[in-house]
Amino acid sequence: MATTQLTTSSIFAKGFVSFEGLRSTSNVNIASFAPLKQNGRLFSGLIVKAATSVSPKYTSIKPLSDRVLVKIKTAEEKSVGGILLPTSAQSIPQGGEVVAVGEGRFVGKNKVEISVKTGTQVVYSKYVGTEVLFDGSKHLILKEDDIVGILDKDDIKDLQPLNDRVLIKVAEAEEKTAGGLFLSEATKEKPSIGMVIAVGPGPLDEEGNRKSVSVSPGNTVLYSKYAGNDFKGADGSDYITLRASDVMGVLS
């Protein structure tokens, strides 16, 4: 994703509600362009996502409660074959290294510790947490529940899901219609069926105890079409991670 630096003097957009508090020295990341809605009317505008910059005089960040501090993994700048990728083709990182964790939280009368340790490589959901520029690198402070799983290796098939997450290998799209006609790539419908590869330890109940997940590795399942996070495996296969509650049924 490209990053653009803006100043208050460079922002002129009709209909912007306010940029109050934005100083000329602030760095702003443009997350996307999208229509905004005001008083029931749509108008073109910017959705702006700003990272919080921490002064160099602070040498550490201690997350509180069930929050985790993750150092964001840098996006790939070259393809596997060594070809330089343009900014638009670079994969947006969704993972990084845990550098600090909170003290945990209470569920009922039981204290639940953070299940990831410092130094662990994790994958997290898109659009979560607060981005922080700290010690010269991009970090993310997020809740532990926003972490999808632990990934100590390079291939997503080796992901260890956390909590109530499930890792599914997506079934290949049909290449022919029922009448035998071959489908082009553009007309192949993305399936909502796949095989469970791994499951997390389960969600917490009201007393802080783990409940078992309703599916098991090896199950072929039907899941909600627009749920979860999509990944591409090293072998070119499609994978998806989602919550067990987004699995609608087991096929047999």
PDB file of C-alpha atoms in Angstrom:
ATOM      1  CA  MET A   1       0.000   0.000   0.000  1.00  0.00           C
ATOM      2  CA  ALA A   2       1.441   3.368  -0.969  1.00  0.00           C
ATOM      3  CA  THR A   3       1.969   5.918   1.796  1.00  0.00           C
ATOM      4  CA  THR A   4       1.620   9.632   1.167  1.00  0.00           C
ATOM      5  CA  GLN A   5       2.659  12.445   3.471  1.00  0.00           C
ATOM      6  CA  LEU A   6       0.140  15.260   3.753  1.00  0.00           C
ATOM      7  CA  THR A   7       0.166  18.574   5.532  1.00  0.00           C
ATOM      8  CA  THR A   8      -2.743  20.774   6.474  1.00  0.00           C
ATOM      9  CA  SER A   9      -1.868  23.136   3.659  1.00  0.00           C
ATOM     10  CA  SER A  10      -2.073  20.328   1.072  1.00  0.00           C
ATOM     11  CA  ILE A  11      -5.565  19.113   1.962  1.00  0.00           C
ATOM     12  CA  PHE A  12      -8.365  20.761   0.073  1.00  0.00           C
ATOM     13  CA  ALA A  13     -11.516  18.649  -0.222  1.00  0.00           C
ATOM     14  CA  LYS A  14     -15.034  19.961  -0.351  1.00  0.00           C
ATOM     15  CA  GLY A  15     -17.233  18.439   2.321  1.00  0.00           C
ATOM     16  CA  PHE A  16     -14.498  17.315   4.700  1.00  0.00           C
ATOM     17  CA  VAL A  17     -15.943  17.492   8.187  1.00  0.00           C
ATOM     18  CA  SER A  18     -12.750  18.486   9.980  1.00  0.00           C
ATOM     19  CA  PHE A  19      -9.008  18.018  10.155  1.00  0.00           C
ATOM     20  CA  GLU A  20      -8.875  19.708  13.517  1.00  0.00           C
ATOM     21  CA  GLY A  21      -5.689  18.941  15.423  1.00  0.00           C
ATOM     22  CA  LEU A  22      -3.671  17.904  12.352  1.00  0.00           C
ATOM     23  CA  ARG A  23      -0.435  19.868  12.421  1.00  0.00           C
ATOM     24  CA  SER A  24       1.807  20.559   9.455  1.00  0.00           C
ATOM     25  CA  THR A  25       4.402  18.131  10.830  1.00  0.00           C
ATOM     26  CA  SER A  26       1.974  15.193  11.096  1.00  0.00           C
ATOM     27  CA  ASN A  27       2.482  12.142   8.878  1.00  0.00           C
ATOM     28  CA  VAL A  28      -0.732  10.705   7.503  1.00  0.00           C
ATOM     29  CA  ASN A  29      -1.168   7.339   5.778  1.00  0.00           C
ATOM     30  CA  ILE A  30      -3.898   7.321   3.148  1.00  0.00           C
ATOM     31  CA  ALA A  31      -5.584   3.968   3.686  1.00  0.00           C
ATOM     32  CA  SER A  32      -8.064   4.196   0.840  1.00  0.00           C
ATOM     33  CA  PHE A  33     -10.261   6.396  -1.290  1.00  0.00           C
ATOM     34  CA  ALA A  34     -13.956   5.865  -0.687  1.00  0.00           C
ATOM     35  CA  PRO A  35     -17.254   7.739  -0.774  1.00  0.00           C
ATOM     36  CA  LEU A  36     -18.111   9.337   2.550  1.00  0.00           C
ATOM     37  CA  LYS A  37     -21.608   9.957   3.839  1.00  0.00           C
ATOM     38  CA  GLN A  38     -22.780  13.164   5.504  1.00  0.00           C
ATOM     39  CA  ASN A  39     -26.376  14.195   6.258  1.00  0.00           C
ATOM     40  CA  GLY A  40     -27.615  11.281   4.193  1.00  0.00           C
ATOM     41  CA  ARG A  41     -25.684  12.340   1.075  1.00  0.00           C
ATOM     42  CA  LEU A  42     -22.677  10.614  -0.474  1.00  0.00           C
ATOM     43  CA  PHE A  43     -19.639  12.586  -1.574  1.00  0.00           C
ATOM     44  CA  SER A  44     -16.121  11.702  -2.612  1.00  0.00           C
ATOM     45  CA  GLY A  45     -13.451  11.972   0.033  1.00  0.00           C
ATOM     46  CA  LEU A  46     -10.492  10.361   1.740  1.00  0.00           C
ATOM     47  CA  ILE A  47     -10.434   7.781   4.486  1.00  0.00           C
ATOM     48  CA  VAL A  48      -7.244   8.727   6.343  1.00  0.00           C
ATOM     49  CA  LYS A  49      -5.416   6.402   8.718  1.00  0.00           C
ATOM     50  CA  ALA A  50      -2.724   8.035  10.819  1.00  0.00           C
ATOM     51  CA  ALA A  51       0.003   6.215  12.712  1.00  0.00           C
ATOM     52  CA  THR A  52       0.983   7.432  16.179  1.00  0.00           C
ATOM     53  CA  SER A  53       4.649   8.431  16.334  1.00  0.00           C
ATOM     54  CA  VAL A  54       6.401   7.746  19.660  1.00  0.00           C
ATOM     55  CA  SER A  55       9.215  10.125  20.673  1.00  0.00           C
ATOM     56  CA  PRO A  56      12.732   8.582  20.777  1.00  0.00           C
ATOM     57  CA  LYS A  57      12.979   9.528  24.464  1.00  0.00           C
ATOM     58  CA  TYR A  58      10.672   6.573  25.234  1.00  0.00           C
ATOM     59  CA  THR A  59      12.570   3.290  25.097  1.00  0.00           C
ATOM     60  CA  SER A  60       9.785   0.760  25.678  1.00  0.00           C
ATOM     61  CA  ILE A  61       6.038   0.204  25.360  1.00  0.00           C
ATOM     62  CA  LYS A  62       4.257  -2.016  27.879  1.00  0.00           C
ATOM     63  CA  PRO A  63       0.866  -3.238  26.591  1.00  0.00           C
ATOM     64  CA  LEU A  64      -1.898  -3.443  29.182  1.00  0.00           C
ATOM     65  CA  SER A  65      -4.524  -6.103  29.859  1.00  0.00           C
ATOM     66  CA  ASP A  66      -4.966  -8.490  26.886  1.00  0.00           C
ATOM     67  CA  ARG A  67      -3.099  -6.303  24.395  1.00  0.00           C
ATOM     68  CA  VAL A  68      -0.004  -7.338  22.440  1.00  0.00           C
ATOM     69  CA  LEU A  69       2.707  -5.254  20.746  1.00  0.00           C
ATOM     70  CA  VAL A  70       3.782  -6.655  17.374  1.00  0.00           C
ATOM     71  CA  LYS A  71       6.648  -5.453  15.184  1.00  0.00           C
ATOM     72  CA  ILE A  72       5.156  -5.484  11.688  1.00  0.00           C
ATOM     73  CA  LYS A  73       6.861  -7.640   9.083  1.00  0.00           C
ATOM     74  CA  THR A  74       8.147  -5.616   6.130  1.00  0.00           C
ATOM     75  CA  ALA A  75       6.368  -6.163   2.801  1.00  0.00           C
ATOM     76  CA  GLU A  76       8.177  -8.222   0.172  1.00  0.00           C
ATOM     77  CA  GLU A  77       9.957  -5.979  -2.339  1.00  0.00           C
ATOM     78  CA  LYS A  78      11.034  -8.782  -4.682  1.00  0.00           C
ATOM     79  CA  SER A  79       9.294 -11.791  -6.162  1.00  0.00           C
ATOM     80  CA  VAL A  80      10.547 -15.339  -5.556  1.00  0.00           C
ATOM     81  CA  GLY A  81      12.488 -15.044  -8.814  1.00  0.00           C
ATOM     82  CA  GLY A  82      14.199 -11.832  -7.695  1.00  0.00           C
ATOM     83  CA  ILE A  83      12.109  -9.421  -9.759  1.00  0.00           C
ATOM     84  CA  LEU A  84      11.494  -6.051  -8.089  1.00  0.00           C
ATOM     85  CA  LEU A  85       7.817  -5.555  -7.362  1.00  0.00           C
ATOM     86  CA  PRO A  86       6.046  -2.222  -7.871  1.00  0.00           C
ATOM     87  CA  THR A  87       4.401  -0.796  -4.756  1.00  0.00           C
ATOM     88  CA  SER A  88       0.955  -1.838  -5.997  1.00  0.00           C
ATOM     89  CA  ALA A  89       2.067  -5.479  -6.298  1.00  0.00           C
ATOM     90  CA  GLN A  90       3.790  -5.793  -2.920  1.00  0.00           C
ATOM     91  CA  SER A  91       1.918  -7.959  -0.454  1.00  0.00           C
ATOM     92  CA  ILE A  92       0.532  -6.037   2.523  1.00  0.00           C
ATOM     93  CA  PRO A  93       2.019  -7.563   5.674  1.00  0.00           C
ATOM     94  CA  GLN A  94      -0.443  -9.179   8.044  1.00  0.00           C
ATOM     95  CA  GLY A  95       2.116 -10.589  10.391  1.00  0.00           C
ATOM     96  CA  GLY A  96       5.069  -9.825  12.580  1.00  0.00           C
ATOM     97  CA  GLU A  97       6.991 -10.606  15.754  1.00  0.00           C
ATOM     98  CA  VAL A  98       5.539 -10.241  19.235  1.00  0.00           C
ATOM     99  CA  VAL A  99       7.828  -7.882  21.169  1.00  0.00           C
ATOM    100  CA  ALA A 100       5.751  -7.271  24.324  1.00  0.00           C
ATOM    101  CA  VAL A 101       2.562  -8.617  25.917  1.00  0.00           C
ATOM    102  CA  GLY A 102       0.109  -7.434  28.549  1.00  0.00           C
ATOM    103  CA  GLU A 103      -0.531  -9.031  31.907  1.00  0.00           C
ATOM    104  CA  GLY A 104      -3.690 -10.822  30.759  1.00  0.00           C
ATOM    105  CA  ARG A 105      -7.313 -10.308  31.780  1.00  0.00           C
ATOM    106  CA  PHE A 106      -9.945 -11.684  34.095  1.00  0.00           C
ATOM    107  CA  VAL A 107     -12.843 -13.721  32.732  1.00  0.00           C
ATOM    108  CA  GLY A 108     -15.222 -14.398  35.580  1.00  0.00           C
ATOM    109  CA  LYS A 109     -13.007 -15.060  38.594  1.00  0.00           C
ATOM    110  CA  ASN A 110     -10.178 -16.604  36.590  1.00  0.00           C
ATOM    111  CA  LYS A 111      -7.215 -14.733  35.199  1.00  0.00           C
ATOM    112  CA  VAL A 112      -6.413 -15.642  31.596  1.00  0.00           C
ATOM    113  CA  GLU A 113      -2.771 -15.202  30.610  1.00  0.00           C
ATOM    114  CA  ILE A 114      -1.700 -14.048  27.143  1.00  0.00           C
ATOM    115  CA  SER A 115      -1.225 -17.203  25.053  1.00  0.00           C
ATOM    116  CA  VAL A 116       1.615 -15.838  22.883  1.00  0.00           C
ATOM    117  CA  LYS A 117       5.149 -15.118  24.076  1.00  0.00           C
ATOM    118  CA  THR A 118       7.662 -12.487  23.032  1.00  0.00           C
ATOM    119  CA  GLY A 119       9.649 -13.561  19.983  1.00  0.00           C
ATOM    120  CA  THR A 120       6.689 -15.469  18.511  1.00  0.00           C
ATOM    121  CA  GLN A 121       5.841 -14.905  14.847  1.00  0.00           C
ATOM    122  CA  VAL A 122       2.114 -14.279  14.476  1.00  0.00           C
ATOM    123  CA  VAL A 123      -0.500 -13.555  11.819  1.00  0.00           C
ATOM    124  CA  TYR A 124      -3.302 -11.114  12.608  1.00  0.00           C
ATOM    125  CA  SER A 125      -6.594  -9.977  11.082  1.00  0.00           C
ATOM    126  CA  LYS A 126      -6.711  -7.057   8.653  1.00  0.00           C
ATOM    127  CA  TYR A 127      -7.747  -3.594   9.794  1.00  0.00           C
ATOM    128  CA  VAL A 128      -7.219  -4.198  13.528  1.00  0.00           C
ATOM    129  CA  GLY A 129      -5.242  -2.450  16.236  1.00  0.00           C
ATOM    130  CA  THR A 130      -3.392   0.848  16.384  1.00  0.00           C
ATOM    131  CA  GLU A 131      -0.270   1.408  14.285  1.00  0.00           C
ATOM    132  CA  VAL A 132       2.669   2.947  16.145  1.00  0.00           C
ATOM    133  CA  LEU A 133       5.976   4.249  14.778  1.00  0.00           C
ATOM    134  CA  PHE A 134       8.428   3.224  17.510  1.00  0.00           C
ATOM    135  CA  ASP A 135      12.187   2.719  17.609  1.00  0.00           C
ATOM    136  CA  GLY A 136      12.408   3.374  13.862  1.00  0.00           C
ATOM    137  CA  SER A 137       9.964   0.600  12.915  1.00  0.00           C
ATOM    138  CA  LYS A 138       6.247   0.135  12.434  1.00  0.00           C
ATOM    139  CA  HIS A 139       4.489  -1.663  15.278  1.00  0.00           C
ATOM    140  CA  LEU A 140       0.905  -2.601  15.978  1.00  0.00           C
ATOM    141  CA  ILE A 141      -0.872  -2.689  19.330  1.00  0.00           C
ATOM    142  CA  LEU A 142      -3.807  -5.066  19.144  1.00  0.00           C
ATOM    143  CA  LYS A 143      -5.916  -7.328  21.319  1.00  0.00           C
ATOM    144  CA  GLU A 144      -4.814 -10.937  21.624  1.00  0.00           C
ATOM    145  CA  ASP A 145      -8.147 -12.052  20.149  1.00  0.00           C
ATOM    146  CA  ASP A 146      -7.242 -10.238  16.906  1.00  0.00           C
ATOM    147  CA  ILE A 147      -4.281 -12.596  16.426  1.00  0.00           C
ATOM    148  CA  VAL A 148      -5.269 -15.358  14.009  1.00  0.00           C
ATOM    149  CA  GLY A 149      -2.461 -17.750  14.869  1.00  0.00           C
ATOM    150  CA  ILE A 150       1.218 -18.542  15.315  1.00  0.00           C
ATOM    151  CA  LEU A 151       3.320 -19.004  12.181  1.00  0.00           C
ATOM    152  CA  ASP A 152       6.934 -19.958  12.914  1.00  0.00           C
ATOM    153  CA  LYS A 153       7.477 -21.221   9.344  1.00  0.00           C
ATOM    154  CA  ASP A 154       7.000 -19.531   5.981  1.00  0.00           C
ATOM    155  CA  ASP A 155       4.030 -21.547   4.725  1.00  0.00           C
ATOM    156  CA  ILE A 156       0.499 -20.706   5.860  1.00  0.00           C
ATOM    157  CA  LYS A 157      -0.411 -24.411   5.969  1.00  0.00           C
ATOM    158  CA  ASP A 158       1.749 -24.632   9.109  1.00  0.00           C
ATOM    159  CA  LEU A 159      -0.270 -21.972  10.947  1.00  0.00           C
ATOM    160  CA  GLN A 160      -1.295 -22.837  14.530  1.00  0.00           C
ATOM    161  CA  PRO A 161      -4.707 -21.149  14.997  1.00  0.00           C
ATOM    162  CA  LEU A 162      -5.475 -19.443  18.309  1.00  0.00           C
ATOM    163  CA  ASN A 163      -8.678 -19.327  20.355  1.00  0.00           C
ATOM    164  CA  ASP A 164     -11.717 -20.281  18.216  1.00  0.00           C
ATOM    165  CA  ARG A 165      -9.953 -19.854  14.849  1.00  0.00           C
ATOM    166  CA  VAL A 166      -9.962 -22.587  12.193  1.00  0.00           C
ATOM    167  CA  LEU A 167      -7.529 -23.009   9.272  1.00  0.00           C
ATOM    168  CA  ILE A 168      -9.185 -24.346   6.106  1.00  0.00           C
ATOM    169  CA  LYS A 169      -7.724 -25.358   2.755  1.00  0.00           C
ATOM    170  CA  VAL A 170     -10.194 -24.045   0.205  1.00  0.00           C
ATOM    171  CA  ALA A 171     -11.587 -26.524  -2.320  1.00  0.00           C
ATOM    172  CA  GLU A 172     -10.645 -25.824  -5.914  1.00  0.00           C
ATOM    173  CA  ALA A 173     -13.195 -23.982  -8.001  1.00  0.00           C
ATOM    174  CA  GLU A 174     -15.211 -25.988 -10.519  1.00  0.00           C
ATOM    175  CA  GLU A 175     -13.672 -25.850 -14.001  1.00  0.00           C
ATOM    176  CA  LYS A 176     -16.812 -26.977 -15.827  1.00  0.00           C
ATOM    177  CA  THR A 177     -20.483 -26.142 -15.627  1.00  0.00           C
ATOM    178  CA  ALA A 178     -23.075 -28.840 -14.965  1.00  0.00           C
ATOM    179  CA  GLY A 179     -23.519 -29.028 -18.737  1.00  0.00           C
ATOM    180  CA  GLY A 180     -19.814 -29.685 -19.339  1.00  0.00           C
ATOM    181  CA  LEU A 181     -18.748 -26.213 -20.513  1.00  0.00           C
ATOM    182  CA  PHE A 182     -15.297 -25.055 -19.452  1.00  0.00           C
ATOM    183  CA  LEU A 183     -15.240 -21.953 -17.249  1.00  0.00           C
ATOM    184  CA  SER A 184     -12.773 -19.097 -17.641  1.00  0.00           C
ATOM    185  CA  GLU A 185     -10.847 -17.875 -14.609  1.00  0.00           C
ATOM    186  CA  ALA A 186     -13.098 -14.817 -14.460  1.00  0.00           C
ATOM    187  CA  THR A 187     -16.294 -16.858 -14.287  1.00  0.00           C
ATOM    188  CA  LYS A 188     -15.150 -19.472 -11.780  1.00  0.00           C
ATOM    189  CA  GLU A 189     -17.016 -18.928  -8.539  1.00  0.00           C
ATOM    190  CA  LYS A 190     -14.943 -18.931  -5.372  1.00  0.00           C
ATOM    191  CA  PRO A 191     -16.077 -21.986  -3.357  1.00  0.00           C
ATOM    192  CA  SER A 192     -17.179 -21.780   0.270  1.00  0.00           C
ATOM    193  CA  ILE A 193     -16.144 -25.376   0.903  1.00  0.00           C
ATOM    194  CA  GLY A 194     -12.836 -26.667   2.187  1.00  0.00           C
ATOM    195  CA  MET A 195     -11.012 -29.114   4.420  1.00  0.00           C
ATOM    196  CA  VAL A 196     -10.077 -28.225   8.000  1.00  0.00           C
ATOM    197  CA  ILE A 197      -6.290 -28.307   8.413  1.00  0.00           C
ATOM    198  CA  ALA A 198      -5.963 -27.123  12.023  1.00  0.00           C
ATOM    199  CA  VAL A 199      -8.127 -25.734  14.827  1.00  0.00           C
ATOM    200  CA  GLY A 200      -7.432 -23.539  17.838  1.00  0.00           C
ATOM    201  CA  PRO A 201      -7.786 -24.585  21.487  1.00  0.00           C
ATOM    202  CA  GLY A 202     -11.303 -23.124  21.593  1.00  0.00           C
ATOM    203  CA  PRO A 203     -13.088 -20.017  22.888  1.00  0.00           C
ATOM    204  CA  LEU A 204     -13.377 -19.067  26.550  1.00  0.00           C
ATOM    205  CA  ASP A 205     -16.601 -19.580  28.493  1.00  0.00           C
ATOM    206  CA  GLU A 206     -17.899 -17.167  31.144  1.00  0.00           C
ATOM    207  CA  GLU A 207     -15.531 -18.620  33.745  1.00  0.00           C
ATOM    208  CA  GLY A 208     -12.435 -18.437  31.563  1.00  0.00           C
ATOM    209  CA  ASN A 209     -12.326 -22.145  30.689  1.00  0.00           C
ATOM    210  CA  ARG A 210     -11.728 -23.360  27.149  1.00  0.00           C
ATOM    211  CA  LYS A 211     -14.641 -24.827  25.183  1.00  0.00           C
ATOM    212  CA  SER A 212     -13.874 -27.331  22.437  1.00  0.00           C
ATOM    213  CA  VAL A 213     -14.223 -26.350  18.781  1.00  0.00           C
ATOM    214  CA  SER A 214     -17.068 -28.094  16.932  1.00  0.00           C
ATOM    215  CA  VAL A 215     -14.945 -29.207  13.949  1.00  0.00           C
ATOM    216  CA  SER A 216     -11.798 -31.324  13.670  1.00  0.00           C
ATOM    217  CA  PRO A 217      -8.847 -31.538  11.258  1.00  0.00           C
ATOM    218  CA  GLY A 218      -9.865 -33.593   8.233  1.00  0.00           C
ATOM    219  CA  ASN A 219     -13.508 -32.421   8.224  1.00  0.00           C
ATOM    220  CA  THR A 220     -14.855 -31.051   4.953  1.00  0.00           C
ATOM    221  CA  VAL A 221     -16.938 -28.018   5.851  1.00  0.00           C
ATOM    222  CA  LEU A 222     -19.217 -25.359   4.430  1.00  0.00           C
ATOM    223  CA  TYR A 223     -18.437 -21.862   5.704  1.00  0.00           C
ATOM    224  CA  SER A 224     -19.760 -18.311   5.381  1.00  0.00           C
ATOM    225  CA  LYS A 225     -18.779 -16.797   2.062  1.00  0.00           C
ATOM    226  CA  TYR A 226     -17.494 -13.415   3.249  1.00  0.00           C
ATOM    227  CA  ALA A 227     -15.873 -14.431   6.537  1.00  0.00           C
ATOM    228  CA  GLY A 228     -12.255 -14.739   7.567  1.00  0.00           C
ATOM    229  CA  ASN A 229      -8.870 -13.900   6.074  1.00  0.00           C
ATOM    230  CA  ASP A 230      -7.606 -15.341   2.794  1.00  0.00           C
ATOM    231  CA  PHE A 231      -4.045 -16.572   2.254  1.00  0.00           C
ATOM    232  CA  LYS A 232      -2.062 -18.149  -0.583  1.00  0.00           C
ATOM    233  CA  GLY A 233       0.030 -21.199   0.301  1.00  0.00           C
ATOM    234  CA  ALA A 234       3.555 -21.911  -0.951  1.00  0.00           C
ATOM    235  CA  ASP A 235       2.093 -24.559  -3.269  1.00  0.00           C
ATOM    236  CA  GLY A 236      -0.358 -22.062  -4.786  1.00  0.00           C
ATOM    237  CA  SER A 237      -3.355 -23.437  -2.867  1.00  0.00           C
ATOM    238  CA  ASP A 238      -5.864 -21.085  -1.249  1.00  0.00           C
ATOM    239  CA  TYR A 239      -6.362 -21.100   2.524  1.00  0.00           C
ATOM    240  CA  ILE A 240      -8.710 -19.226   4.808  1.00  0.00           C
ATOM    241  CA  THR A 241      -8.751 -18.639   8.549  1.00  0.00           C
ATOM    242  CA  LEU A 242     -12.054 -17.905  10.248  1.00  0.00           C
ATOM    243  CA  ARG A 243     -13.871 -18.328  13.519  1.00  0.00           C
ATOM    244  CA  ALA A 244     -15.490 -21.672  14.236  1.00  0.00           C
ATOM    245  CA  SER A 245     -18.846 -19.875  14.436  1.00  0.00           C
ATOM    246  CA  ASP A 246     -18.503 -19.030  10.715  1.00  0.00           C
ATOM    247  CA  VAL A 247     -18.468 -22.748   9.849  1.00  0.00           C
ATOM    248  CA  MET A 248     -22.046 -23.630   8.918  1.00  0.00           C
ATOM    249  CA  GLY A 249     -21.869 -27.380   8.536  1.00  0.00           C
ATOM    250  CA  VAL A 250     -19.790 -30.533   8.042  1.00  0.00           C
ATOM    251  CA  LEU A 251     -20.099 -32.343   4.699  1.00  0.00           C
ATOM    252  CA  SER A 252     -19.853 -36.098   4.304  1.00  0.00           C
TER     253      SER A 252
END
